[in-house]
Amino acid sequence: MCPLSLCGEKLATRNSHLETAITMTKFKTTLILLTLLQFTFFYCPAAASYPFRMSGLRLEITSNYDDNILRYSDRDLERFENNTEYYPSKLTTVDDWKNEFTAKAYFESRSIFSRPLKIKYFGKFAHYYRNSFRNYTNHTLLLSQYITRNLEIHFKYFYMPDYYLREYRDRNSDEYHSCSFDDNQARLGINYRFSKKTEMTVQTQFEQIYYNQYFTEYDSELMLYEGILEHKFSLDFRVNLKIGFCVSENIGYQPSLNGAESSLFEEDTEYGDSSYEEEIYQAEIRYRMKKLWGEDTWFTLQYKLRHRIYTTDNSLESDPFHAGRLDDRNRAILEISRSLSPRLNAALKYTLEWRTTESDCQSVIEAKEFQQNIFSLSLTYKLF
């Protein structure tokens, strides 16, 4: 065993290399975004010689205040305040301001099935004011095509690299490292409009969540199936209902490496088999308050419940974080949006998210239950 000073020096060196790798990944993804924006600006609306024309470009900035950026439980919040955490934390404060910068580019192709193929690209960069290690980027590509007047198919691809979670202990090196993952999502859906007031969407999504080199045992793949029904009661009032089912498999789990970790459950190491099934329910109402604040002011209220059942066959003794565990992840959103001009839109939003956990292990409940409040202001400018 090496002296403490040498171990600390090695740990610092590895952390430095990891931070460098993370910075390079973020630089590369930002460079991709800037390149796409350059393409957007130089190949604009319309030359008939191009198979696609640009139909719109919007820039959005959102400023958020988040009172619990790592979704700490009450127990972990107290440990942070008292400087008694079991593992090192990079946090400067548990709350922070986050600014998001998003570019939204819209394209249309020449007619296919007598209708144009519509393409949307959204690129986002999120920056935390005091905890910059939480910064991230993501990219979204959306394609939609009407086959008939009422039938539309759509495809979505989402990519988010190097999203940071927390510091965890790596079982192989017995050292603490930043735990982050890459998220890839591909979704295919069909939308059918029964009438001008009612439409339904069915869609399926495949998602890969792959962690960095220290935590590959967390890698997972999941399938999601959803149905969405929207009805417009009037021009000013509409309701959207969603129901879904998800199956996630912890493909990185290796039973041979688990079994003697039960003594570590106090520090949320997440060892074990995290495979689960999840039921998803969401309801949203939108109401235009034109009598109160004008023609283009919308009020939106949304509630989402994700009921998760962990499906591991492991015993409570060998896998206390997952055996017999049930999670209810709740999210409520209140939003008011208004057009300030034909080109500028503003939105105020409050998001409350919380998780309740059932487990025969009380420490799991204390580690996993959390509450998070987010207040945000968004401004979206339509260039054309």
Coordinates of C-alpha atoms in Angstrom, one line a residue:
M1 CA 0.0 0.0 0.0
C2 CA 1.4 3.4 -1.0
P3 CA 1.8 6.3 1.5
L4 CA -1.2 8.6 1.9
S5 CA 0.7 11.5 0.2
L6 CA 1.5 9.3 -2.8
C7 CA -2.1 8.1 -3.1
G8 CA -3.4 11.6 -2.9
E9 CA -1.0 12.7 -5.6
K10 CA -2.1 9.8 -7.9
L11 CA -5.8 10.6 -7.2
A12 CA -5.2 14.3 -8.1
T13 CA -3.4 13.3 -11.3
R14 CA -6.2 11.0 -12.4
N15 CA -8.9 13.6 -11.5
S16 CA -6.9 16.2 -13.5
H17 CA -6.8 13.8 -16.6
L18 CA -10.5 13.2 -16.2
E19 CA -11.3 16.9 -16.0
T20 CA -9.2 17.5 -19.1
A21 CA -11.1 14.7 -21.0
I22 CA -14.4 16.2 -19.9
T23 CA -13.4 19.7 -21.0
M24 CA -12.4 18.4 -24.4
T25 CA -15.7 16.6 -24.9
K26 CA -17.6 19.7 -24.1
F27 CA -15.4 21.7 -26.5
K28 CA -16.0 19.3 -29.3
T29 CA -19.8 19.3 -28.9
T30 CA -19.8 23.1 -28.7
L31 CA -17.7 23.2 -31.9
I32 CA -20.3 20.9 -33.6
L33 CA -23.1 23.2 -32.5
L34 CA -21.2 26.3 -33.9
T35 CA -20.5 24.6 -37.2
L36 CA -24.2 23.8 -37.6
L37 CA -25.1 27.3 -36.8
Q38 CA -22.6 28.5 -39.4
F39 CA -24.2 26.2 -41.9
T40 CA -27.6 27.7 -40.8
F41 CA -26.6 31.3 -41.4
F42 CA -24.8 30.7 -44.8
Y43 CA -27.3 28.4 -46.5
C44 CA -30.4 30.3 -45.7
P45 CA -33.9 30.5 -46.7
A46 CA -34.1 29.6 -50.0
A47 CA -32.2 28.8 -53.0
A48 CA -34.1 26.5 -55.2
S49 CA -30.9 24.6 -56.1
Y50 CA -30.8 23.2 -52.5
P51 CA -33.0 20.2 -51.6
F52 CA -33.8 21.9 -48.3
R53 CA -34.7 25.5 -47.5
M54 CA -34.6 27.1 -44.1
S55 CA -38.0 28.0 -42.9
G56 CA -37.1 29.5 -39.5
L57 CA -34.5 30.3 -37.0
R58 CA -35.0 31.1 -33.3
L59 CA -32.6 31.9 -30.5
E60 CA -33.6 31.3 -26.9
I61 CA -32.1 32.2 -23.5
T62 CA -33.4 30.8 -20.2
S63 CA -32.3 31.8 -16.8
N64 CA -33.1 29.3 -14.0
Y65 CA -32.7 29.4 -10.3
D66 CA -32.4 25.8 -9.0
D67 CA -32.4 25.2 -5.2
N68 CA -31.0 21.7 -5.4
I69 CA -28.9 21.1 -8.5
L70 CA -27.7 17.6 -7.5
R71 CA -31.1 16.6 -6.1
Y72 CA -29.7 15.9 -2.7
S73 CA -32.0 14.3 -0.1
D74 CA -32.6 16.1 3.2
R75 CA -30.0 13.8 4.8
D76 CA -27.4 14.7 2.2
L77 CA -28.3 18.4 2.3
E78 CA -27.6 18.3 6.0
R79 CA -24.3 16.5 5.6
F80 CA -23.2 19.1 3.0
E81 CA -24.1 22.0 5.3
N82 CA -22.2 20.3 8.2
N83 CA -19.3 19.2 6.0
T84 CA -19.8 15.6 7.0
E85 CA -20.4 14.0 3.6
Y86 CA -19.1 10.4 3.3
Y87 CA -17.5 11.2 -0.1
P88 CA -16.0 14.3 -1.6
S89 CA -18.2 16.8 -3.3
K90 CA -17.4 19.4 -5.9
L91 CA -20.3 21.6 -4.9
T92 CA -19.7 25.2 -4.0
T93 CA -23.4 25.6 -3.1
V94 CA -26.3 23.2 -3.4
D95 CA -28.3 25.9 -5.3
D96 CA -27.3 27.8 -8.3
W97 CA -28.2 29.9 -11.3
K98 CA -28.2 28.1 -14.6
N99 CA -28.3 29.9 -18.0
E100 CA -29.3 28.0 -21.1
F101 CA -28.6 29.1 -24.6
T102 CA -30.5 27.4 -27.4
A103 CA -30.5 27.7 -31.1
K104 CA -33.5 26.3 -33.0
A105 CA -33.3 25.9 -36.8
Y106 CA -36.2 24.8 -39.0
F107 CA -35.9 23.3 -42.5
E108 CA -38.3 22.0 -45.1
S109 CA -37.5 19.7 -48.0
R110 CA -39.0 19.6 -51.5
S111 CA -42.3 17.8 -51.5
I112 CA -42.5 14.1 -50.6
F113 CA -45.9 12.4 -50.8
S114 CA -47.0 15.9 -52.1
R115 CA -46.0 17.3 -48.7
P116 CA -42.6 18.7 -47.5
L117 CA -40.4 16.8 -45.0
K118 CA -39.9 19.1 -42.0
I119 CA -36.6 19.1 -40.1
K120 CA -35.8 20.8 -36.8
Y121 CA -32.5 21.0 -35.0
F122 CA -32.1 22.3 -31.4
G123 CA -28.7 22.8 -29.9
K124 CA -28.4 23.8 -26.2
F125 CA -25.6 24.8 -23.9
A126 CA -26.2 25.1 -20.2
H127 CA -23.9 27.0 -17.9
Y128 CA -24.0 27.0 -14.1
Y129 CA -22.8 30.2 -12.4
R130 CA -21.0 28.8 -9.3
N131 CA -20.8 25.1 -10.1
S132 CA -19.4 25.0 -13.7
F133 CA -18.5 21.3 -13.5
R134 CA -22.3 20.8 -14.0
N135 CA -22.2 22.5 -17.5
Y136 CA -23.6 20.4 -20.3
T137 CA -24.7 20.5 -23.9
N138 CA -27.3 18.5 -25.8
H139 CA -28.5 18.2 -29.4
T140 CA -32.0 17.3 -30.8
L141 CA -32.9 16.4 -34.3
L142 CA -36.6 16.1 -35.3
L143 CA -38.0 14.9 -38.6
S144 CA -41.7 14.9 -39.4
Q145 CA -43.6 13.9 -42.6
Y146 CA -47.3 13.9 -43.4
I147 CA -48.2 10.8 -45.4
T148 CA -51.9 11.9 -45.8
R149 CA -53.8 15.0 -44.6
N150 CA -54.3 13.5 -41.2
L151 CA -51.5 11.0 -40.8
E152 CA -47.9 12.1 -39.8
I153 CA -44.8 10.1 -38.9
H154 CA -42.0 11.6 -36.9
F155 CA -38.5 10.7 -35.8
K156 CA -36.4 12.2 -33.0
Y157 CA -32.8 11.7 -32.1
F158 CA -31.4 13.2 -28.9
Y159 CA -27.8 13.2 -27.8
M160 CA -26.4 14.5 -24.5
P161 CA -22.7 13.8 -23.8
D162 CA -20.9 13.7 -20.5
Y163 CA -23.8 14.6 -18.1
Y164 CA -22.5 14.8 -14.6
L165 CA -24.3 13.1 -11.7
R166 CA -22.2 13.0 -8.5
E167 CA -18.9 11.8 -7.0
Y168 CA -19.0 8.0 -6.4
R169 CA -16.6 5.3 -5.3
D170 CA -15.2 3.2 -8.1
R171 CA -15.2 -0.4 -6.9
N172 CA -12.1 -1.4 -9.0
S173 CA -9.7 1.4 -7.8
D174 CA -11.4 2.0 -4.5
E175 CA -11.2 5.7 -5.3
Y176 CA -13.8 8.5 -5.8
H177 CA -14.4 9.8 -9.3
S178 CA -16.8 12.0 -11.1
C179 CA -19.7 9.9 -12.4
S180 CA -21.1 11.0 -15.7
F181 CA -22.9 9.4 -18.7
D182 CA -23.7 9.9 -22.4
D183 CA -27.4 9.7 -23.3
N184 CA -28.6 8.6 -26.8
Q185 CA -32.3 8.5 -27.6
A186 CA -34.0 7.5 -30.8
R187 CA -37.8 7.8 -31.0
L188 CA -40.3 6.9 -33.8
G189 CA -43.9 7.9 -33.6
I190 CA -47.2 8.2 -35.6
N191 CA -49.7 11.0 -35.1
Y192 CA -53.3 10.7 -36.4
R193 CA -55.7 13.6 -36.4
F194 CA -59.2 12.4 -36.0
S195 CA -60.7 15.9 -36.4
K196 CA -59.6 19.5 -36.0
K197 CA -60.0 19.1 -32.3
T198 CA -58.7 15.6 -31.5
E199 CA -55.4 13.9 -32.3
M200 CA -53.6 10.9 -31.0
T201 CA -49.9 9.9 -31.0
V202 CA -48.3 6.5 -30.4
Q203 CA -44.5 6.3 -30.2
T204 CA -41.6 4.1 -29.1
Q205 CA -38.2 5.1 -27.9
F206 CA -34.9 3.3 -27.5
E207 CA -32.4 4.9 -25.1
Q208 CA -28.8 4.1 -24.2
I209 CA -27.2 5.5 -21.1
Y210 CA -23.5 4.7 -21.0
Y211 CA -21.3 5.9 -18.2
N212 CA -17.7 6.9 -18.1
Q213 CA -14.8 4.5 -17.7
Y214 CA -15.1 4.2 -13.9
F215 CA -18.7 3.3 -13.8
T216 CA -19.5 1.0 -16.7
E217 CA -21.4 -1.3 -14.4
Y218 CA -24.2 1.3 -14.4
D219 CA -24.7 1.1 -18.2
S220 CA -28.3 0.6 -19.2
E221 CA -30.6 0.4 -22.2
L222 CA -34.3 0.9 -22.2
M223 CA -37.4 0.8 -24.3
L224 CA -40.3 3.2 -23.9
Y225 CA -43.8 3.0 -25.3
E226 CA -46.2 5.9 -25.1
G227 CA -49.6 7.0 -26.1
I228 CA -50.7 10.6 -26.2
L229 CA -54.2 12.1 -26.7
E230 CA -54.9 15.8 -27.2
H231 CA -58.2 17.4 -27.4
K232 CA -59.0 21.1 -28.1
F233 CA -62.2 22.1 -26.4
S234 CA -62.0 25.5 -28.0
L235 CA -59.4 27.8 -29.5
D236 CA -58.4 28.9 -26.0
F237 CA -58.5 25.6 -24.1
R238 CA -56.8 22.2 -24.7
V239 CA -56.0 19.1 -22.7
N240 CA -53.1 16.7 -23.3
L241 CA -53.0 13.2 -21.7
K242 CA -50.0 10.8 -21.9
I243 CA -49.6 7.2 -20.7
G244 CA -46.4 5.2 -21.1
F245 CA -44.5 2.1 -20.0
C246 CA -40.8 1.7 -19.8
V247 CA -38.4 -1.3 -19.4
S248 CA -34.8 -0.6 -18.4
E249 CA -32.1 -3.2 -18.3
N250 CA -28.9 -2.6 -16.4
I251 CA -26.6 -4.2 -19.1
G252 CA -23.4 -3.3 -17.2
Y253 CA -24.4 -5.2 -14.1
Q254 CA -22.0 -8.1 -13.3
P255 CA -23.3 -10.4 -10.6
S256 CA -19.8 -11.8 -9.9
L257 CA -18.7 -8.4 -8.8
N258 CA -21.5 -7.9 -6.3
G259 CA -22.4 -9.5 -3.0
A260 CA -20.1 -8.0 -0.4
E261 CA -21.1 -4.4 -0.8
S262 CA -24.0 -4.2 1.7
S263 CA -21.9 -2.4 4.2
L264 CA -21.6 0.5 1.7
F265 CA -25.3 1.2 1.4
E266 CA -25.0 4.3 3.7
E267 CA -23.2 6.2 1.0
D268 CA -25.4 5.8 -2.1
T269 CA -22.9 3.9 -4.2
E270 CA -25.7 2.4 -6.4
Y271 CA -24.0 -0.9 -6.6
G272 CA -26.2 -3.8 -7.6
D273 CA -28.8 -4.5 -10.4
S274 CA -30.7 -1.3 -11.2
S275 CA -33.0 -2.9 -13.8
Y276 CA -36.6 -1.6 -13.5
E277 CA -40.0 -1.2 -15.0
E278 CA -41.8 2.1 -15.0
E279 CA -45.3 3.4 -15.6
I280 CA -45.7 7.0 -16.8
Y281 CA -48.7 9.2 -16.4
Q282 CA -48.9 12.8 -17.5
A283 CA -51.7 15.4 -17.8
E284 CA -51.5 18.9 -19.2
I285 CA -54.0 21.7 -19.6
R286 CA -53.4 24.9 -21.6
Y287 CA -55.6 27.9 -21.5
R288 CA -55.3 31.2 -23.3
M289 CA -56.2 34.1 -21.0
K290 CA -56.9 36.7 -23.7
K291 CA -59.6 38.4 -21.6
L292 CA -57.1 39.1 -18.8
W293 CA -53.8 39.7 -20.5
G294 CA -54.3 39.8 -24.2
E295 CA -54.7 37.5 -27.2
D296 CA -51.4 35.7 -26.9
T297 CA -51.0 34.8 -23.2
W298 CA -51.1 31.1 -22.4
F299 CA -51.4 29.4 -19.0
T300 CA -50.0 25.9 -18.8
L301 CA -50.3 23.4 -15.9
Q302 CA -48.7 20.0 -16.1
Y303 CA -48.3 17.0 -13.8
K304 CA -46.2 13.9 -14.5
L305 CA -45.8 10.8 -12.4
R306 CA -43.2 8.1 -13.0
H307 CA -43.9 5.0 -10.9
R308 CA -40.8 2.8 -11.0
I309 CA -40.5 -0.8 -9.8
Y310 CA -37.0 -2.2 -9.5
T311 CA -37.0 -5.8 -10.8
T312 CA -33.7 -7.2 -9.4
D313 CA -33.7 -10.8 -8.1
N314 CA -31.0 -9.9 -5.6
S315 CA -31.7 -10.1 -1.9
L316 CA -32.1 -7.0 0.3
E317 CA -28.8 -7.9 2.1
S318 CA -26.7 -8.0 -1.1
D319 CA -28.5 -5.2 -3.0
P320 CA -30.3 -2.9 -0.5
F321 CA -30.5 0.0 -3.0
H322 CA -32.7 -1.9 -5.4
A323 CA -34.3 -5.1 -3.9
G324 CA -38.0 -4.5 -3.2
R325 CA -37.7 -0.7 -4.0
L326 CA -40.4 1.4 -5.4
D327 CA -40.0 5.0 -6.5
D328 CA -42.6 7.7 -7.4
R329 CA -41.0 10.5 -9.3
N330 CA -43.3 13.5 -9.4
R331 CA -43.1 16.7 -11.4
A332 CA -45.5 19.7 -11.5
I333 CA -45.0 22.6 -13.8
L334 CA -46.8 26.0 -13.9
E335 CA -46.0 28.2 -16.8
I336 CA -47.3 31.5 -18.2
S337 CA -46.1 32.5 -21.7
R338 CA -46.8 35.6 -23.7
S339 CA -45.9 37.1 -27.1
L340 CA -44.4 40.5 -26.5
S341 CA -44.1 41.2 -30.2
P342 CA -44.4 39.2 -33.4
R343 CA -40.8 38.1 -33.0
L344 CA -40.3 37.9 -29.2
N345 CA -41.9 35.5 -26.7
A346 CA -41.4 35.4 -23.0
A347 CA -42.3 32.6 -20.5
L348 CA -42.2 32.4 -16.7
K349 CA -42.1 28.8 -15.3
Y350 CA -42.1 27.2 -11.9
T351 CA -41.1 23.5 -11.7
L352 CA -41.5 21.4 -8.5
E353 CA -40.0 17.9 -8.6
W354 CA -39.9 15.4 -5.8
R355 CA -39.3 11.6 -5.3
T356 CA -40.8 9.4 -2.7
T357 CA -39.2 5.9 -2.1
E358 CA -40.5 2.7 -0.5
S359 CA -37.8 0.3 0.7
D360 CA -37.3 -2.1 3.6
C361 CA -34.0 -0.3 4.1
Q362 CA -34.5 3.0 5.8
S363 CA -31.2 4.4 4.7
V364 CA -32.2 4.0 1.1
I365 CA -35.3 6.2 1.7
E366 CA -33.1 8.8 3.4
A367 CA -30.6 8.8 0.5
K368 CA -33.1 8.8 -2.4
E369 CA -36.0 11.1 -1.5
F370 CA -35.5 14.7 -2.6
Q371 CA -37.3 17.9 -3.5
Q372 CA -36.3 20.4 -6.1
N373 CA -37.7 23.9 -6.9
I374 CA -36.8 25.6 -10.2
F375 CA -37.8 29.1 -11.2
S376 CA -37.1 30.2 -14.8
L377 CA -37.6 33.0 -17.3
S378 CA -37.2 32.4 -21.0
L379 CA -37.0 34.7 -23.9
T380 CA -37.3 33.4 -27.5
Y381 CA -36.5 35.6 -30.4
K382 CA -37.7 34.6 -33.9
L383 CA -35.2 35.8 -36.5
F384 CA -37.5 34.7 -39.3

